[in-house]
mmCIF file with all atom_site columns, C-alpha atoms in Angstrom:
data_model
loop_
_atom_site.group_PDB
_atom_site.id
_atom_site.type_symbol
_atom_site.label_atom_id
_atom_site.label_alt_id
_atom_site.label_comp_id
_atom_site.label_asym_id
_atom_site.label_entity_id
_atom_site.label_seq_id
_atom_site.pdbx_PDB_ins_code
_atom_site.Cartn_x
_atom_site.Cartn_y
_atom_site.Cartn_z
_atom_site.occupancy
_atom_site.B_iso_or_equiv
_atom_site.pdbx_formal_charge
_atom_site.auth_seq_id
_atom_site.auth_comp_id
_atom_site.auth_asym_id
_atom_site.auth_atom_id
_atom_site.pdbx_PDB_model_num
ATOM 1  C CA . MET A 1 1  ? 51.126 -159.120 88.797 1.00 43.00 ? 1  MET A CA 1
ATOM 2  C CA . PRO A 1 2  ? 50.445 -159.151 85.663 1.00 46.00 ? 2  PRO A CA 1
ATOM 3  C CA . CYS A 1 3  ? 52.902 -160.053 83.682 1.00 47.00 ? 3  CYS A CA 1
ATOM 4  C CA . SER A 1 4  ? 52.314 -163.671 84.780 1.00 48.00 ? 4  SER A CA 1
ATOM 5  C CA . ARG A 1 5  ? 49.050 -163.651 83.482 1.00 46.00 ? 5  ARG A CA 1
ATOM 6  C CA . GLY A 1 6  ? 50.870 -161.765 80.125 1.00 42.00 ? 6  GLY A CA 1
ATOM 7  C CA . THR A 1 7  ? 52.873 -164.858 79.079 1.00 44.00 ? 7  THR A CA 1
ATOM 8  C CA . THR A 1 8  ? 49.924 -167.073 79.687 1.00 50.00 ? 8  THR A CA 1
ATOM 9  C CA . THR A 1 9  ? 48.068 -165.222 77.652 1.00 56.00 ? 9  THR A CA 1
ATOM 10 C CA . ARG A 1 10 ? 50.621 -164.150 75.256 1.00 58.00 ? 10 ARG A CA 1
ATOM 11 C CA . ARG A 1 11 ? 48.923 -160.520 75.563 1.00 70.00 ? 11 ARG A CA 1
ATOM 12 C CA . GLY A 1 12 ? 52.490 -159.009 76.696 1.00 73.00 ? 12 GLY A CA 1
ATOM 13 C CA . GLN A 1 13 ? 50.716 -155.275 77.520 1.00 74.00 ? 13 GLN A CA 1
ATOM 14 C CA . GLU A 1 14 ? 49.123 -156.838 79.641 1.00 77.00 ? 14 GLU A CA 1
ATOM 15 C CA . ALA A 1 15 ? 52.658 -156.320 81.213 1.00 75.00 ? 15 ALA A CA 1
ATOM 16 C CA . PHE A 1 16 ? 52.973 -153.264 82.048 1.00 80.00 ? 16 PHE A CA 1
ATOM 17 C CA . ASP A 1 17 ? 49.821 -152.919 83.643 1.00 81.00 ? 17 ASP A CA 1
ATOM 18 C CA . GLY A 1 18 ? 50.776 -152.733 87.323 1.00 81.00 ? 18 GLY A CA 1
ATOM 19 C CA . ILE A 1 19 ? 54.610 -151.147 86.440 1.00 84.00 ? 19 ILE A CA 1
ATOM 20 C CA . GLY A 1 20 ? 52.393 -147.198 87.818 1.00 81.00 ? 20 GLY A CA 1
ATOM 21 C CA . GLN A 1 21 ? 51.675 -149.289 91.556 1.00 82.00 ? 21 GLN A CA 1
ATOM 22 C CA . VAL A 1 22 ? 55.229 -150.151 91.034 1.00 83.00 ? 22 VAL A CA 1
ATOM 23 C CA . ARG A 1 23 ? 57.737 -147.243 90.256 1.00 81.00 ? 23 ARG A CA 1
ATOM 24 C CA . GLY A 1 24 ? 55.663 -145.659 93.884 1.00 81.00 ? 24 GLY A CA 1
ATOM 25 C CA . GLY A 1 25 ? 56.896 -148.788 96.031 1.00 81.00 ? 25 GLY A CA 1
ATOM 26 C CA . GLY A 1 26 ? 59.722 -148.336 98.207 1.00 80.00 ? 26 GLY A CA 1
ATOM 27 C CA . LEU A 1 27 ? 61.101 -151.078 96.658 1.00 89.00 ? 27 LEU A CA 1
ATOM 28 C CA . PRO A 1 28 ? 64.216 -149.818 94.682 1.00 90.00 ? 28 PRO A CA 1
ATOM 29 C CA . ALA A 1 29 ? 65.649 -153.515 92.763 1.00 92.00 ? 29 ALA A CA 1
ATOM 30 C CA . LEU A 1 30 ? 61.345 -153.102 91.445 1.00 90.00 ? 30 LEU A CA 1
ATOM 31 C CA . ARG A 1 31 ? 61.705 -150.007 90.433 1.00 88.00 ? 31 ARG A CA 1
ATOM 32 C CA . GLN A 1 32 ? 65.228 -150.637 88.467 1.00 91.00 ? 32 GLN A CA 1
ATOM 33 C CA . PHE A 1 33 ? 63.965 -153.384 87.429 1.00 90.00 ? 33 PHE A CA 1
ATOM 34 C CA . THR A 1 34 ? 60.511 -151.773 86.075 1.00 89.00 ? 34 THR A CA 1
ATOM 35 C CA . ARG A 1 35 ? 63.178 -148.869 84.834 1.00 90.00 ? 35 ARG A CA 1
ATOM 36 C CA . GLY A 1 36 ? 65.225 -151.823 82.697 1.00 91.00 ? 36 GLY A CA 1
ATOM 37 C CA . LEU A 1 37 ? 61.672 -152.866 81.278 1.00 88.00 ? 37 LEU A CA 1
ATOM 38 C CA . LEU A 1 38 ? 60.456 -148.862 79.889 1.00 90.00 ? 38 LEU A CA 1
ATOM 39 C CA . HIS A 1 39 ? 63.307 -149.279 78.400 1.00 93.00 ? 39 HIS A CA 1
ATOM 40 C CA . ASP A 1 40 ? 63.270 -151.924 76.669 1.00 92.00 ? 40 ASP A CA 1
ATOM 41 C CA . ARG A 1 41 ? 58.885 -151.393 76.160 1.00 89.00 ? 41 ARG A CA 1
ATOM 42 C CA . ASP A 1 42 ? 58.821 -152.530 72.343 1.00 90.00 ? 42 ASP A CA 1
ATOM 43 C CA . ALA A 1 43 ? 61.251 -155.546 73.086 1.00 88.00 ? 43 ALA A CA 1
ATOM 44 C CA . VAL A 1 44 ? 59.621 -157.224 75.966 1.00 84.00 ? 44 VAL A CA 1
ATOM 45 C CA . VAL A 1 45 ? 56.331 -156.845 74.300 1.00 84.00 ? 45 VAL A CA 1
ATOM 46 C CA . ALA A 1 46 ? 57.156 -158.052 71.049 1.00 85.00 ? 46 ALA A CA 1
ATOM 47 C CA . ASP A 1 47 ? 58.433 -160.930 72.881 1.00 83.00 ? 47 ASP A CA 1
ATOM 48 C CA . LEU A 1 48 ? 55.637 -161.119 75.123 1.00 80.00 ? 48 LEU A CA 1
ATOM 49 C CA . SER A 1 49 ? 53.147 -161.984 72.616 1.00 82.00 ? 49 SER A CA 1
ATOM 50 C CA . SER A 1 50 ? 55.252 -163.648 70.395 1.00 82.00 ? 50 SER A CA 1
ATOM 51 C CA . THR A 1 51 ? 53.415 -167.624 70.404 1.00 80.00 ? 51 THR A CA 1
ATOM 52 C CA . TRP A 1 52 ? 57.589 -168.247 69.416 1.00 76.00 ? 52 TRP A CA 1
ATOM 53 C CA . SER A 1 53 ? 59.380 -170.024 72.589 1.00 67.00 ? 53 SER A CA 1
ATOM 54 C CA . SER A 1 54 ? 63.006 -170.029 73.407 1.00 67.00 ? 54 SER A CA 1
ATOM 55 C CA . GLY A 1 55 ? 62.873 -172.495 76.509 1.00 61.00 ? 55 GLY A CA 1
#
């Protein structure tokens, strides 16, 4: 999934490349997860684009 690539290359926007495919799939838990990501999109992109690490 593009999300893992986004975290290693610090291109947070790429984390959203596959969301349309996930939302069209048959897994309700993943659809709910992507809904949350889209709701907090700016924060997710900022975090995945940051060079700082909390861990």
